[in-house]
Amino acid sequence: MTNSVKSIFGQLGNFGQRIRELRENKGILLRQMAASLEIDTAIMSKFERGERKPNREQVKRIARFLKTDKNELLTLWLADKVQYIISEEMSLAEEALEIVKRNIKDETRTHTD
Amino acid sequence: MTNSVKSIFGQLGNFGQRIRELRENKGILLRQMAASLEIDTAIMSKFERGERKPNREQVKRIARFLKTDKNELLTLWLADKVQYIISEEMSLAEEALEIVKRNIKDETRTHTD
DNA sequence: CTTACATTTGACAAATTCTGTCAAGTCAAT
DNA sequence: ATTGACTTGACAGAATTTGTCAAATGTAAG
C-alpha cells in the first residue's frame, strides 16, 4: 500500500474496525488474541487498524477465535480490498501534489544555485 | 493471476475486449500498435486477452493512440481489477476441485503401487 | 505443402510488492 | 520512573509482477 493512498484515505478498514469492536466487547487484549492465533502482535495491530490485510485463512481463524460469523468477516475483508483498489485510482490529488512537490524542488534548486 | 482463477473466469476482460475492438475497427495490426506504443507485442496481446493488466500509464497511452476517451478505458480497466479480486474469492469451486484432484492422485498411487 | 505473416504461448530473470519478525517507540495508569 | 498495552518502522526472505525473448500456433496465398 503506497503511503499517499494510506494517508489520504481511511485508516481503519471495515474489517479491522469490526474485529477490534468484537475483541474489545469480549474484554480480550490484542496481544492475547494475537498469541492465541499465533500471529505477531504487531501484525494483529496492523490488521485492526487496516494497515495490513490478512489472508483468507487468517480471516477464518480470527472469526473462529471471536466466535463470530465467518461470512460477515470475509465480506468486510473483501469490501476492504475492493475499496482499496478503487481509492488507489482516485489519485488526481496525489498527482497534483507530485507536480507541486517537483516544482517546489526546482524552485529551491534555482534559488540556491 | 492464479491459473485456476484464469481458467474458471473469463478470458477477455472488459478493457481488453474494448481495445481490440477499437484497434480492429481502425484496421491496425496488433504488432503495429504495440510497436507504436513501445510495448512488446506479446504483452499487448496479453492485454487484449485480459491475461495481463496494464498499468495506469499504459492505459492512458493506449487511449491516446486509439484516439478514444481516456476515461472510458480507465473505467473498464478499473472494473476488471475489481472483478478480478472478487472472482478470486469465489474459490469454493477451486477448493473442491483441489480436493478431488488430490483424491484422484491418491487413488492412482494406491492402484499402481 | 511450404512460405509468409500475425498472433499466442511459455519460460525466464529482474524488479517490485508482500510478509513475518523484531526492536524501539508512544501512551496511559499507577 | 515503572509497568503494561499497543504502535511504529526497518529489515530480510518470500511471493508476485514485469518485460523480453524464442518457439509454437494459426491462417491465407501461392
Short mmCIF file of N, CA and C in Angstrom, two decimals, chain B:
data_model
loop_
_atom_site.label_atom_id
_atom_site.label_comp_id
_atom_site.label_asym_id
_atom_site.label_seq_id
_atom_site.Cartn_x
_atom_site.Cartn_y
_atom_site.Cartn_z
N MET B 1 -1.83 -13.55 -11.46
CA MET B 1 -3.16 -14.18 -11.54
C MET B 1 -2.99 -15.70 -11.48
N THR B 2 -3.67 -16.34 -10.58
CA THR B 2 -3.54 -17.80 -10.50
C THR B 2 -4.20 -18.45 -11.70
N ASN B 3 -3.66 -19.61 -12.10
CA ASN B 3 -4.22 -20.30 -13.25
C ASN B 3 -5.66 -20.69 -13.04
N SER B 4 -5.97 -21.15 -11.84
CA SER B 4 -7.32 -21.62 -11.56
C SER B 4 -8.34 -20.51 -11.79
N VAL B 5 -8.05 -19.34 -11.28
CA VAL B 5 -8.99 -18.23 -11.45
C VAL B 5 -9.11 -17.89 -12.93
N LYS B 6 -7.93 -17.88 -13.60
CA LYS B 6 -7.92 -17.54 -15.01
C LYS B 6 -8.81 -18.50 -15.79
N SER B 7 -8.74 -19.78 -15.45
CA SER B 7 -9.46 -20.76 -16.25
C SER B 7 -10.95 -20.77 -15.95
N ILE B 8 -11.31 -20.56 -14.70
CA ILE B 8 -12.74 -20.58 -14.36
C ILE B 8 -13.43 -19.32 -14.86
N PHE B 9 -12.79 -18.19 -14.65
CA PHE B 9 -13.43 -16.95 -15.05
C PHE B 9 -12.85 -16.44 -16.32
N GLY B 10 -13.42 -15.42 -16.77
CA GLY B 10 -13.38 -15.01 -18.02
C GLY B 10 -12.39 -14.44 -18.88
N GLN B 11 -11.57 -15.13 -19.49
CA GLN B 11 -10.86 -14.73 -20.70
C GLN B 11 -10.68 -13.23 -20.81
N LEU B 12 -11.24 -12.73 -21.90
CA LEU B 12 -11.07 -11.32 -22.23
C LEU B 12 -11.76 -10.43 -21.20
N GLY B 13 -11.01 -9.52 -20.63
CA GLY B 13 -11.63 -8.58 -19.71
C GLY B 13 -12.39 -7.51 -20.48
N ASN B 14 -13.08 -6.69 -19.75
CA ASN B 14 -13.81 -5.58 -20.37
C ASN B 14 -12.87 -4.68 -21.15
N PHE B 15 -11.76 -4.40 -20.53
CA PHE B 15 -10.80 -3.49 -21.13
C PHE B 15 -10.20 -4.06 -22.43
N GLY B 16 -9.68 -5.26 -22.34
CA GLY B 16 -9.02 -5.87 -23.49
C GLY B 16 -9.96 -6.00 -24.68
N GLN B 17 -11.15 -6.46 -24.39
CA GLN B 17 -12.15 -6.62 -25.42
C GLN B 17 -12.39 -5.30 -26.17
N ARG B 18 -12.50 -4.25 -25.38
CA ARG B 18 -12.78 -2.94 -25.96
C ARG B 18 -11.64 -2.43 -26.83
N ILE B 19 -10.42 -2.55 -26.36
CA ILE B 19 -9.33 -2.00 -27.17
C ILE B 19 -9.09 -2.84 -28.42
N ARG B 20 -9.33 -4.13 -28.31
CA ARG B 20 -9.19 -4.95 -29.52
C ARG B 20 -10.22 -4.50 -30.56
N GLU B 21 -11.42 -4.29 -30.09
CA GLU B 21 -12.50 -3.80 -30.97
C GLU B 21 -12.09 -2.49 -31.63
N LEU B 22 -11.64 -1.56 -30.84
CA LEU B 22 -11.25 -0.26 -31.38
C LEU B 22 -10.11 -0.40 -32.39
N ARG B 23 -9.14 -1.21 -32.03
CA ARG B 23 -8.00 -1.39 -32.92
C ARG B 23 -8.42 -2.01 -34.24
N GLU B 24 -9.22 -3.07 -34.16
CA GLU B 24 -9.61 -3.75 -35.40
C GLU B 24 -10.48 -2.87 -36.29
N ASN B 25 -11.34 -2.08 -35.65
CA ASN B 25 -12.17 -1.17 -36.44
C ASN B 25 -11.32 -0.17 -37.23
N LYS B 26 -10.15 0.11 -36.70
CA LYS B 26 -9.27 1.04 -37.40
C LYS B 26 -8.35 0.32 -38.36
N GLY B 27 -8.44 -1.00 -38.40
CA GLY B 27 -7.61 -1.79 -39.30
C GLY B 27 -6.13 -1.73 -38.96
N ILE B 28 -5.85 -1.60 -37.69
CA ILE B 28 -4.46 -1.57 -37.26
C ILE B 28 -4.06 -2.96 -36.76
N LEU B 29 -2.84 -3.37 -37.07
CA LEU B 29 -2.35 -4.66 -36.58
C LEU B 29 -1.90 -4.54 -35.15
N LEU B 30 -2.05 -5.63 -34.42
CA LEU B 30 -1.61 -5.66 -33.02
C LEU B 30 -0.14 -5.26 -32.93
N ARG B 31 0.68 -5.84 -33.78
CA ARG B 31 2.11 -5.55 -33.67
C ARG B 31 2.44 -4.09 -34.03
N GLN B 32 1.60 -3.49 -34.88
CA GLN B 32 1.81 -2.08 -35.20
C GLN B 32 1.53 -1.20 -33.98
N MET B 33 0.39 -1.48 -33.39
CA MET B 33 0.01 -0.73 -32.19
C MET B 33 1.06 -0.90 -31.11
N ALA B 34 1.48 -2.15 -30.91
CA ALA B 34 2.49 -2.44 -29.90
C ALA B 34 3.76 -1.65 -30.17
N ALA B 35 4.22 -1.70 -31.43
CA ALA B 35 5.45 -1.00 -31.79
C ALA B 35 5.32 0.49 -31.53
N SER B 36 4.20 1.04 -31.97
CA SER B 36 3.99 2.47 -31.82
C SER B 36 3.99 2.90 -30.35
N LEU B 37 3.52 2.02 -29.50
CA LEU B 37 3.45 2.34 -28.07
C LEU B 37 4.70 1.87 -27.31
N GLU B 38 5.63 1.25 -28.06
CA GLU B 38 6.82 0.70 -27.43
C GLU B 38 6.48 -0.28 -26.31
N ILE B 39 5.49 -1.12 -26.64
CA ILE B 39 5.13 -2.21 -25.73
C ILE B 39 5.40 -3.49 -26.50
N ASP B 40 5.97 -4.48 -25.84
CA ASP B 40 6.24 -5.75 -26.50
C ASP B 40 4.95 -6.33 -27.08
N THR B 41 5.05 -6.91 -28.29
CA THR B 41 3.86 -7.46 -28.94
C THR B 41 3.18 -8.52 -28.07
N ALA B 42 4.00 -9.36 -27.47
CA ALA B 42 3.44 -10.42 -26.62
C ALA B 42 2.60 -9.83 -25.50
N ILE B 43 3.11 -8.78 -24.89
CA ILE B 43 2.39 -8.14 -23.79
C ILE B 43 1.09 -7.53 -24.29
N MET B 44 1.19 -6.84 -25.41
CA MET B 44 0.00 -6.22 -25.99
C MET B 44 -1.08 -7.27 -26.21
N SER B 45 -0.67 -8.39 -26.75
CA SER B 45 -1.60 -9.50 -26.97
C SER B 45 -2.24 -9.93 -25.66
N LYS B 46 -1.43 -9.99 -24.63
CA LYS B 46 -1.97 -10.40 -23.33
C LYS B 46 -2.91 -9.35 -22.75
N PHE B 47 -2.62 -8.11 -22.98
CA PHE B 47 -3.54 -7.06 -22.53
C PHE B 47 -4.91 -7.26 -23.19
N GLU B 48 -4.87 -7.49 -24.50
CA GLU B 48 -6.15 -7.60 -25.21
C GLU B 48 -6.95 -8.82 -24.78
N ARG B 49 -6.24 -9.88 -24.41
CA ARG B 49 -6.95 -11.07 -23.99
C ARG B 49 -7.16 -11.12 -22.48
N GLY B 50 -6.79 -10.06 -21.81
CA GLY B 50 -7.03 -9.98 -20.36
C GLY B 50 -6.13 -10.87 -19.54
N GLU B 51 -5.04 -11.33 -20.16
CA GLU B 51 -4.15 -12.22 -19.41
C GLU B 51 -3.20 -11.44 -18.52
N ARG B 52 -2.95 -10.20 -18.90
CA ARG B 52 -2.18 -9.33 -18.03
C ARG B 52 -2.86 -7.97 -17.95
N LYS B 53 -2.61 -7.30 -16.85
CA LYS B 53 -3.22 -5.98 -16.66
C LYS B 53 -2.21 -4.88 -16.91
N PRO B 54 -2.55 -3.93 -17.77
CA PRO B 54 -1.66 -2.79 -17.98
C PRO B 54 -1.68 -1.91 -16.74
N ASN B 55 -0.74 -0.99 -16.67
CA ASN B 55 -0.80 -0.03 -15.57
C ASN B 55 -1.49 1.24 -16.06
N ARG B 56 -1.75 2.11 -15.12
CA ARG B 56 -2.47 3.35 -15.40
C ARG B 56 -1.88 4.11 -16.60
N GLU B 57 -0.57 4.23 -16.60
CA GLU B 57 0.08 4.99 -17.66
C GLU B 57 -0.13 4.34 -19.02
N GLN B 58 -0.02 3.01 -19.04
CA GLN B 58 -0.20 2.30 -20.31
C GLN B 58 -1.62 2.48 -20.82
N VAL B 59 -2.58 2.44 -19.93
CA VAL B 59 -3.97 2.64 -20.34
C VAL B 59 -4.12 4.01 -20.99
N LYS B 60 -3.53 5.01 -20.38
CA LYS B 60 -3.64 6.36 -20.92
C LYS B 60 -2.98 6.46 -22.30
N ARG B 61 -1.82 5.84 -22.43
CA ARG B 61 -1.13 5.90 -23.72
C ARG B 61 -1.92 5.16 -24.80
N ILE B 62 -2.50 4.03 -24.41
CA ILE B 62 -3.31 3.27 -25.36
C ILE B 62 -4.50 4.11 -25.82
N ALA B 63 -5.13 4.77 -24.88
CA ALA B 63 -6.29 5.62 -25.22
C ALA B 63 -5.87 6.72 -26.20
N ARG B 64 -4.73 7.30 -25.93
CA ARG B 64 -4.26 8.37 -26.80
C ARG B 64 -4.00 7.83 -28.20
N PHE B 65 -3.35 6.67 -28.26
CA PHE B 65 -3.05 6.07 -29.56
C PHE B 65 -4.32 5.76 -30.33
N LEU B 66 -5.31 5.25 -29.64
CA LEU B 66 -6.56 4.87 -30.31
C LEU B 66 -7.50 6.06 -30.48
N LYS B 67 -7.05 7.22 -30.03
CA LYS B 67 -7.87 8.42 -30.12
C LYS B 67 -9.25 8.19 -29.53
N THR B 68 -9.28 7.59 -28.38
CA THR B 68 -10.57 7.31 -27.74
C THR B 68 -10.60 7.93 -26.35
N ASP B 69 -11.75 7.91 -25.74
CA ASP B 69 -11.93 8.55 -24.43
C ASP B 69 -11.10 7.85 -23.35
N LYS B 70 -10.20 8.60 -22.78
CA LYS B 70 -9.32 8.06 -21.75
C LYS B 70 -10.11 7.51 -20.57
N ASN B 71 -11.13 8.24 -20.18
CA ASN B 71 -11.89 7.81 -19.01
C ASN B 71 -12.67 6.52 -19.23
N GLU B 72 -13.13 6.34 -20.46
CA GLU B 72 -13.83 5.08 -20.75
C GLU B 72 -12.90 3.91 -20.49
N LEU B 73 -11.70 3.99 -21.05
CA LEU B 73 -10.76 2.88 -20.89
C LEU B 73 -10.32 2.70 -19.44
N LEU B 74 -10.08 3.81 -18.76
CA LEU B 74 -9.67 3.71 -17.35
C LEU B 74 -10.76 3.05 -16.53
N THR B 75 -11.99 3.35 -16.86
CA THR B 75 -13.12 2.77 -16.13
C THR B 75 -13.22 1.27 -16.37
N LEU B 76 -13.09 0.87 -17.62
CA LEU B 76 -13.15 -0.55 -17.94
C LEU B 76 -12.01 -1.30 -17.26
N TRP B 77 -10.87 -0.65 -17.26
CA TRP B 77 -9.69 -1.26 -16.67
C TRP B 77 -9.86 -1.43 -15.15
N LEU B 78 -10.44 -0.41 -14.53
CA LEU B 78 -10.69 -0.49 -13.09
C LEU B 78 -11.74 -1.56 -12.80
N ALA B 79 -12.76 -1.62 -13.65
CA ALA B 79 -13.79 -2.65 -13.49
C ALA B 79 -13.15 -4.04 -13.52
N ASP B 80 -12.20 -4.24 -14.43
CA ASP B 80 -11.51 -5.53 -14.50
C ASP B 80 -10.82 -5.85 -13.19
N LYS B 81 -10.16 -4.85 -12.63
CA LYS B 81 -9.43 -5.09 -11.39
C LYS B 81 -10.38 -5.52 -10.27
N VAL B 82 -11.49 -4.82 -10.16
CA VAL B 82 -12.46 -5.15 -9.12
C VAL B 82 -13.02 -6.55 -9.36
N GLN B 83 -13.41 -6.78 -10.62
CA GLN B 83 -13.98 -8.08 -10.97
C GLN B 83 -13.01 -9.21 -10.63
N TYR B 84 -11.73 -8.94 -10.84
CA TYR B 84 -10.74 -9.98 -10.59
C TYR B 84 -10.64 -10.34 -9.12
N ILE B 85 -10.51 -9.33 -8.28
CA ILE B 85 -10.34 -9.69 -6.86
C ILE B 85 -11.60 -10.29 -6.28
N ILE B 86 -12.74 -9.93 -6.82
CA ILE B 86 -13.97 -10.55 -6.32
C ILE B 86 -14.04 -12.00 -6.77
N SER B 87 -13.71 -12.24 -8.05
CA SER B 87 -13.81 -13.61 -8.54
C SER B 87 -12.79 -14.52 -7.85
N GLU B 88 -11.68 -13.91 -7.41
CA GLU B 88 -10.69 -14.68 -6.67
C GLU B 88 -11.31 -15.32 -5.42
N GLU B 89 -12.30 -14.66 -4.90
CA GLU B 89 -12.89 -15.16 -3.66
C GLU B 89 -13.99 -16.17 -3.85
N MET B 90 -14.41 -16.32 -5.08
CA MET B 90 -15.41 -17.35 -5.35
C MET B 90 -14.69 -18.67 -5.52
N SER B 91 -13.89 -19.01 -4.52
CA SER B 91 -12.96 -20.09 -4.74
C SER B 91 -13.47 -21.43 -4.23
N LEU B 92 -14.75 -21.49 -3.90
CA LEU B 92 -15.26 -22.78 -3.44
C LEU B 92 -15.07 -23.84 -4.51
N ALA B 93 -15.37 -23.48 -5.74
CA ALA B 93 -15.21 -24.41 -6.85
C ALA B 93 -13.77 -24.88 -6.95
N GLU B 94 -12.85 -23.91 -6.84
CA GLU B 94 -11.45 -24.27 -6.91
C GLU B 94 -11.05 -25.25 -5.81
N GLU B 95 -11.48 -24.91 -4.60
CA GLU B 95 -11.11 -25.76 -3.47
C GLU B 95 -11.65 -27.17 -3.65
N ALA B 96 -12.88 -27.25 -4.12
CA ALA B 96 -13.50 -28.55 -4.36
C ALA B 96 -12.68 -29.35 -5.37
N LEU B 97 -12.32 -28.70 -6.45
CA LEU B 97 -11.53 -29.38 -7.48
C LEU B 97 -10.18 -29.83 -6.94
N GLU B 98 -9.59 -29.01 -6.08
CA GLU B 98 -8.31 -29.37 -5.48
C GLU B 98 -8.43 -30.68 -4.71
N ILE B 99 -9.50 -30.77 -3.93
CA ILE B 99 -9.72 -31.97 -3.12
C ILE B 99 -9.88 -33.20 -4.02
N VAL B 100 -10.72 -33.04 -5.04
CA VAL B 100 -10.94 -34.15 -5.98
C VAL B 100 -9.62 -34.56 -6.62
N LYS B 101 -8.85 -33.56 -7.04
CA LYS B 101 -7.57 -33.83 -7.69
C LYS B 101 -6.67 -34.63 -6.76
N ARG B 102 -6.61 -34.18 -5.51
CA ARG B 102 -5.78 -34.87 -4.52
C ARG B 102 -6.25 -36.31 -4.37
N ASN B 103 -7.55 -36.49 -4.27
CA ASN B 103 -8.10 -37.83 -4.07
C ASN B 103 -7.81 -38.74 -5.26
N ILE B 104 -7.96 -38.20 -6.45
CA ILE B 104 -7.67 -38.99 -7.64
C ILE B 104 -6.23 -39.44 -7.65
N LYS B 105 -5.34 -38.52 -7.31
CA LYS B 105 -3.92 -38.85 -7.28
C LYS B 105 -3.66 -39.99 -6.29
N ASP B 106 -4.25 -39.91 -5.11
CA ASP B 106 -4.09 -40.95 -4.10
C ASP B 106 -4.58 -42.28 -4.65
N GLU B 107 -5.75 -42.24 -5.29
CA GLU B 107 -6.34 -43.45 -5.86
C GLU B 107 -5.37 -44.15 -6.81
N THR B 108 -4.87 -43.36 -7.78
CA THR B 108 -3.97 -43.93 -8.77
C THR B 108 -2.73 -44.50 -8.12
N ARG B 109 -2.19 -43.75 -7.15
CA ARG B 109 -1.00 -44.23 -6.48
C ARG B 109 -1.25 -45.58 -5.83
N THR B 110 -2.37 -45.71 -5.13
CA THR B 110 -2.73 -46.94 -4.45
C THR B 110 -2.79 -48.11 -5.43
N HIS B 111 -3.40 -47.84 -6.60
CA HIS B 111 -3.58 -48.92 -7.57
C HIS B 111 -2.29 -49.36 -8.23
N THR B 112 -1.44 -48.41 -8.57
CA THR B 112 -0.22 -48.76 -9.29
C THR B 112 0.85 -49.33 -8.38
N ASP B 113 0.80 -49.00 -7.10
CA ASP B 113 1.83 -49.49 -6.16
C ASP B 113 1.72 -50.99 -5.90
#
